[in-house]
Amino acid sequence: MLERGEVANSWRTERWDSLRLLTPNWQSRLPGLRYEGPDPDGYMTVGEVIAFIERFAAVTRAPVRTGVTVTSVRPADDGYHVTTTRGELSCRAVVIASGACNQPSVPQFAGAVPPSVEQLTPFDYRDPAKLPDGGVLVVGASATGVQLAAELQRSGRPVTLSVGEHVRLPRTYRDRDVLWWMDASGVWDQRYDEVEDLTRARRLPSPQLVGTPERTTLDLNALASMGVELVGRWAAVRDGGALFSGGLRNVFSLADLKMNRLLGTFDEWVLTSGRDAEFGPPERFAPTRVPSSTRLQLDLGSGEIRSVVWATGFRPDYGWLDVPVVDAKGQLRHEGGVAGRPGLYALGLPVLRRRRSTFMCGIEDDAREVIEHLARYLAARR
Ligand SMILES: Cc1cc2nc3c(=O)[nH]c(=O)nc-3n(C[C@H](O)[C@H](O)[C@H](O)COP(=O)(O)OP(=O)(O)OC[C@H]3O[C@@H](n4cnc5c(N)ncnc54)[C@H](O)[C@@H]3O)c2cc1C
């Protein structure tokens, strides 16, 4: 196992200070290691995640070589030739486990934002003090965007949140964590070959969730109540101004509709599993409130906005992979983690084998199936 940094590198170097997992502690499970602390329903801090993964590496005696960056993997006669910052090696098979979130995705028009406005990605952000005083435009209302918008608004900086397509979820539903429902109802176990539109499912943004001791819901209604101003999707920069799409009403009602559909799936599961007595009654939440008027443009030179935080998602980096298996959008072409060339595999990508694949609790089943394939491949060659 080659790792350019230390064990749990992404958690050490690419996360902000206040982040907690949005998955509850009992869902932090890796093959043979589970959370066994006093607070199974709590949410790990970044430090706790690092300690958990370090423990996993120690318990499993994973043969990790840290401080080794892979700079090239290319096909060779008998498998692959790997170049690293610490020398060359050959192998029959490669498992790409380099992560799905190596780089923040930032739209090209970021280059047209006036230099007087500071720009940050979640990789640069550590805490509000990193930003100048004054207004902040947070772009993107998925997990990262809603969490940073709330933290920045609480720091006294007026926040404008640019909202595109998003996944709304309540933190708790019928007395349980909403991710408990995803788990128990089987929604998270839906397999990649059963998903209707796999490309879309793999591009789905993260849910609007935050892990706090109070188990608060952090949806757009909560943010608006805190004073965050909501605007539409940031579409372009023209003459030093940000232009936002209209139609927030449609964006909101689509997210509400999808949330209600999902809650309906949970309710159906309760009925069919005969467990009705275990839970509170079905709940439905207030629709997302549409602001009475929304701004369609914002002058970035007026001084109102002093910084922009791009919470517009992340993408993988395969710049080191010299095998033609990456598509024009920079995504790896693979079928359930089996990439388009013999002996090449991947783990840890969105909906790799099931909906839970990107989460820590998704790796065990995915890894078992992918490694079974890899073992068969090696055995056949022998
Ligand atoms: C902001 C954020 C919040 C998240 N919150 C949660 C959550 O609450 N719960 C949850 O279950 N999941 C969460 N996730 C998803 C989380 O990232 C995964 O669950 C998990 O960390 C993925 O592990 P991984 O090993 O596949 O990828 P990563 O953690 O990204 O690890 C990949 C490793 O590969 C190394 N690497 C990359 N390129 C090279 C190279 N060329 N040479 C050598 N080494 C290389 C990197 O240094 C890194 O250590 C979150 C992700 C993000 C971005």
PDB file of N, CA and C in Angstrom, residues 207-242:
ATOM      1  N   PRO A 207     -25.655  14.823   1.014  1.00  0.00           N
ATOM      2  CA  PRO A 207     -26.871  15.357   1.634  1.00  0.00           C
ATOM      3  C   PRO A 207     -26.585  16.532   2.572  1.00  0.00           C
ATOM      4  N   GLN A 208     -27.594  17.402   2.715  1.00  0.00           N
ATOM      5  CA  GLN A 208     -27.459  18.539   3.642  1.00  0.00           C
ATOM      6  C   GLN A 208     -27.551  18.011   5.069  1.00  0.00           C
ATOM      7  N   LEU A 209     -26.427  17.554   5.589  1.00  0.00           N
ATOM      8  CA  LEU A 209     -26.398  17.017   6.948  1.00  0.00           C
ATOM      9  C   LEU A 209     -25.182  17.547   7.671  1.00  0.00           C
ATOM     10  N   VAL A 210     -25.309  17.676   8.982  1.00  0.00           N
ATOM     11  CA  VAL A 210     -24.160  18.024   9.819  1.00  0.00           C
ATOM     12  C   VAL A 210     -24.217  17.123  11.043  1.00  0.00           C
ATOM     13  N   GLY A 211     -23.058  16.722  11.544  1.00  0.00           N
ATOM     14  CA  GLY A 211     -23.021  15.924  12.768  1.00  0.00           C
ATOM     15  C   GLY A 211     -22.731  16.831  13.945  1.00  0.00           C
ATOM     16  N   THR A 212     -23.739  17.096  14.772  1.00  0.00           N
ATOM     17  CA  THR A 212     -23.516  17.912  15.974  1.00  0.00           C
ATOM     18  C   THR A 212     -24.047  17.145  17.177  1.00  0.00           C
ATOM     19  N   PRO A 213     -23.508  17.441  18.364  1.00  0.00           N
ATOM     20  CA  PRO A 213     -24.017  16.753  19.561  1.00  0.00           C
ATOM     21  C   PRO A 213     -25.531  16.951  19.725  1.00  0.00           C
ATOM     22  N   GLU A 214     -26.051  18.094  19.245  1.00  0.00           N
ATOM     23  CA  GLU A 214     -27.498  18.371  19.409  1.00  0.00           C
ATOM     24  C   GLU A 214     -28.325  17.687  18.335  1.00  0.00           C
ATOM     25  N   ARG A 215     -27.701  17.045  17.374  1.00  0.00           N
ATOM     26  CA  ARG A 215     -28.360  16.374  16.247  1.00  0.00           C
ATOM     27  C   ARG A 215     -29.312  17.316  15.514  1.00  0.00           C
ATOM     28  N   THR A 216     -28.795  18.505  15.218  1.00  0.00           N
ATOM     29  CA  THR A 216     -29.647  19.491  14.557  1.00  0.00           C
ATOM     30  C   THR A 216     -29.755  19.234  13.057  1.00  0.00           C
ATOM     31  N   THR A 217     -30.914  19.612  12.529  1.00  0.00           N
ATOM     32  CA  THR A 217     -31.119  19.578  11.078  1.00  0.00           C
ATOM     33  C   THR A 217     -30.566  20.871  10.507  1.00  0.00           C
ATOM     34  N   LEU A 218     -29.771  20.760   9.437  1.00  0.00           N
ATOM     35  CA  LEU A 218     -29.191  21.971   8.839  1.00  0.00           C
ATOM     36  C   LEU A 218     -29.658  22.081   7.392  1.00  0.00           C
ATOM     37  N   ASP A 219     -30.966  22.338   7.218  1.00  0.00           N
ATOM     38  CA  ASP A 219     -31.481  22.521   5.866  1.00  0.00           C
ATOM     39  C   ASP A 219     -31.552  24.016   5.545  1.00  0.00           C
ATOM     40  N   LEU A 220     -32.115  24.346   4.390  1.00  0.00           N
ATOM     41  CA  LEU A 220     -32.130  25.755   3.981  1.00  0.00           C
ATOM     42  C   LEU A 220     -33.042  26.589   4.873  1.00  0.00           C
ATOM     43  N   ASN A 221     -34.110  25.976   5.412  1.00  0.00           N
ATOM     44  CA  ASN A 221     -34.967  26.725   6.339  1.00  0.00           C
ATOM     45  C   ASN A 221     -34.172  27.120   7.582  1.00  0.00           C
ATOM     46  N   ALA A 222     -33.352  26.183   8.075  1.00  0.00           N
ATOM     47  CA  ALA A 222     -32.546  26.475   9.272  1.00  0.00           C
ATOM     48  C   ALA A 222     -31.559  27.606   8.966  1.00  0.00           C
ATOM     49  N   LEU A 223     -30.938  27.552   7.794  1.00  0.00           N
ATOM     50  CA  LEU A 223     -29.960  28.587   7.439  1.00  0.00           C
ATOM     51  C   LEU A 223     -30.637  29.944   7.262  1.00  0.00           C
ATOM     52  N   ALA A 224     -31.811  29.938   6.603  1.00  0.00           N
ATOM     53  CA  ALA A 224     -32.519  31.209   6.400  1.00  0.00           C
ATOM     54  C   ALA A 224     -32.906  31.800   7.756  1.00  0.00           C
ATOM     55  N   SER A 225     -33.297  30.946   8.707  1.00  0.00           N
ATOM     56  CA  SER A 225     -33.654  31.455  10.038  1.00  0.00           C
ATOM     57  C   SER A 225     -32.446  32.062  10.748  1.00  0.00           C
ATOM     58  N   MET A 226     -31.248  31.581  10.402  1.00  0.00           N
ATOM     59  CA  MET A 226     -30.035  32.162  11.010  1.00  0.00           C
ATOM     60  C   MET A 226     -29.670  33.487  10.359  1.00  0.00           C
ATOM     61  N   GLY A 227     -30.324  33.804   9.230  1.00  0.00           N
ATOM     62  CA  GLY A 227     -30.023  35.068   8.551  1.00  0.00           C
ATOM     63  C   GLY A 227     -29.235  34.905   7.264  1.00  0.00           C
ATOM     64  N   VAL A 228     -28.983  33.661   6.849  1.00  0.00           N
ATOM     65  CA  VAL A 228     -28.259  33.435   5.589  1.00  0.00           C
ATOM     66  C   VAL A 228     -29.178  33.804   4.422  1.00  0.00           C
ATOM     67  N   GLU A 229     -28.645  34.580   3.467  1.00  0.00           N
ATOM     68  CA  GLU A 229     -29.448  34.940   2.291  1.00  0.00           C
ATOM     69  C   GLU A 229     -29.274  33.869   1.214  1.00  0.00           C
ATOM     70  N   LEU A 230     -30.383  33.396   0.661  1.00  0.00           N
ATOM     71  CA  LEU A 230     -30.314  32.345  -0.363  1.00  0.00           C
ATOM     72  C   LEU A 230     -30.462  32.964  -1.745  1.00  0.00           C
ATOM     73  N   VAL A 231     -29.577  32.558  -2.644  1.00  0.00           N
ATOM     74  CA  VAL A 231     -29.700  32.970  -4.045  1.00  0.00           C
ATOM     75  C   VAL A 231     -29.590  31.708  -4.907  1.00  0.00           C
ATOM     76  N   GLY A 232     -29.878  31.835  -6.199  1.00  0.00           N
ATOM     77  CA  GLY A 232     -29.866  30.660  -7.080  1.00  0.00           C
ATOM     78  C   GLY A 232     -28.450  30.233  -7.445  1.00  0.00           C
ATOM     79  N   ARG A 233     -28.404  29.270  -8.342  1.00  0.00           N
ATOM     80  CA  ARG A 233     -27.123  28.719  -8.793  1.00  0.00           C
ATOM     81  C   ARG A 233     -26.292  29.815  -9.460  1.00  0.00           C
ATOM     82  N   TRP A 234     -25.037  29.881  -9.122  1.00  0.00           N
ATOM     83  CA  TRP A 234     -24.153  30.890  -9.733  1.00  0.00           C
ATOM     84  C   TRP A 234     -23.826  30.409 -11.142  1.00  0.00           C
ATOM     85  N   ALA A 235     -24.274  31.202 -12.128  1.00  0.00           N
ATOM     86  CA  ALA A 235     -24.171  30.748 -13.514  1.00  0.00           C
ATOM     87  C   ALA A 235     -22.999  31.369 -14.266  1.00  0.00           C
ATOM     88  N   ALA A 236     -22.638  32.605 -13.927  1.00  0.00           N
ATOM     89  CA  ALA A 236     -21.589  33.282 -14.710  1.00  0.00           C
ATOM     90  C   ALA A 236     -21.113  34.529 -13.975  1.00  0.00           C
ATOM     91  N   VAL A 237     -19.983  35.071 -14.451  1.00  0.00           N
ATOM     92  CA  VAL A 237     -19.525  36.392 -13.984  1.00  0.00           C
ATOM     93  C   VAL A 237     -19.561  37.299 -15.206  1.00  0.00           C
ATOM     94  N   ARG A 238     -20.238  38.429 -15.066  1.00  0.00           N
ATOM     95  CA  ARG A 238     -20.255  39.378 -16.182  1.00  0.00           C
ATOM     96  C   ARG A 238     -20.007  40.785 -15.645  1.00  0.00           C
ATOM     97  N   ASP A 239     -19.060  41.487 -16.248  1.00  0.00           N
ATOM     98  CA  ASP A 239     -18.701  42.850 -15.837  1.00  0.00           C
ATOM     99  C   ASP A 239     -18.480  42.947 -14.327  1.00  0.00           C
ATOM    100  N   GLY A 240     -17.782  41.968 -13.789  1.00  0.00           N
ATOM    101  CA  GLY A 240     -17.460  42.017 -12.359  1.00  0.00           C
ATOM    102  C   GLY A 240     -18.632  41.686 -11.449  1.00  0.00           C
ATOM    103  N   GLY A 241     -19.707  41.187 -12.034  1.00  0.00           N
ATOM    104  CA  GLY A 241     -20.870  40.835 -11.205  1.00  0.00           C
ATOM    105  C   GLY A 241     -21.169  39.350 -11.282  1.00  0.00           C
ATOM    106  N   ALA A 242     -21.688  38.803 -10.191  1.00  0.00           N
ATOM    107  CA  ALA A 242     -22.098  37.393 -10.193  1.00  0.00           C
ATOM    108  C   ALA A 242     -23.539  37.322 -10.674  1.00  0.00           C
TER     109      ALA A 242
END
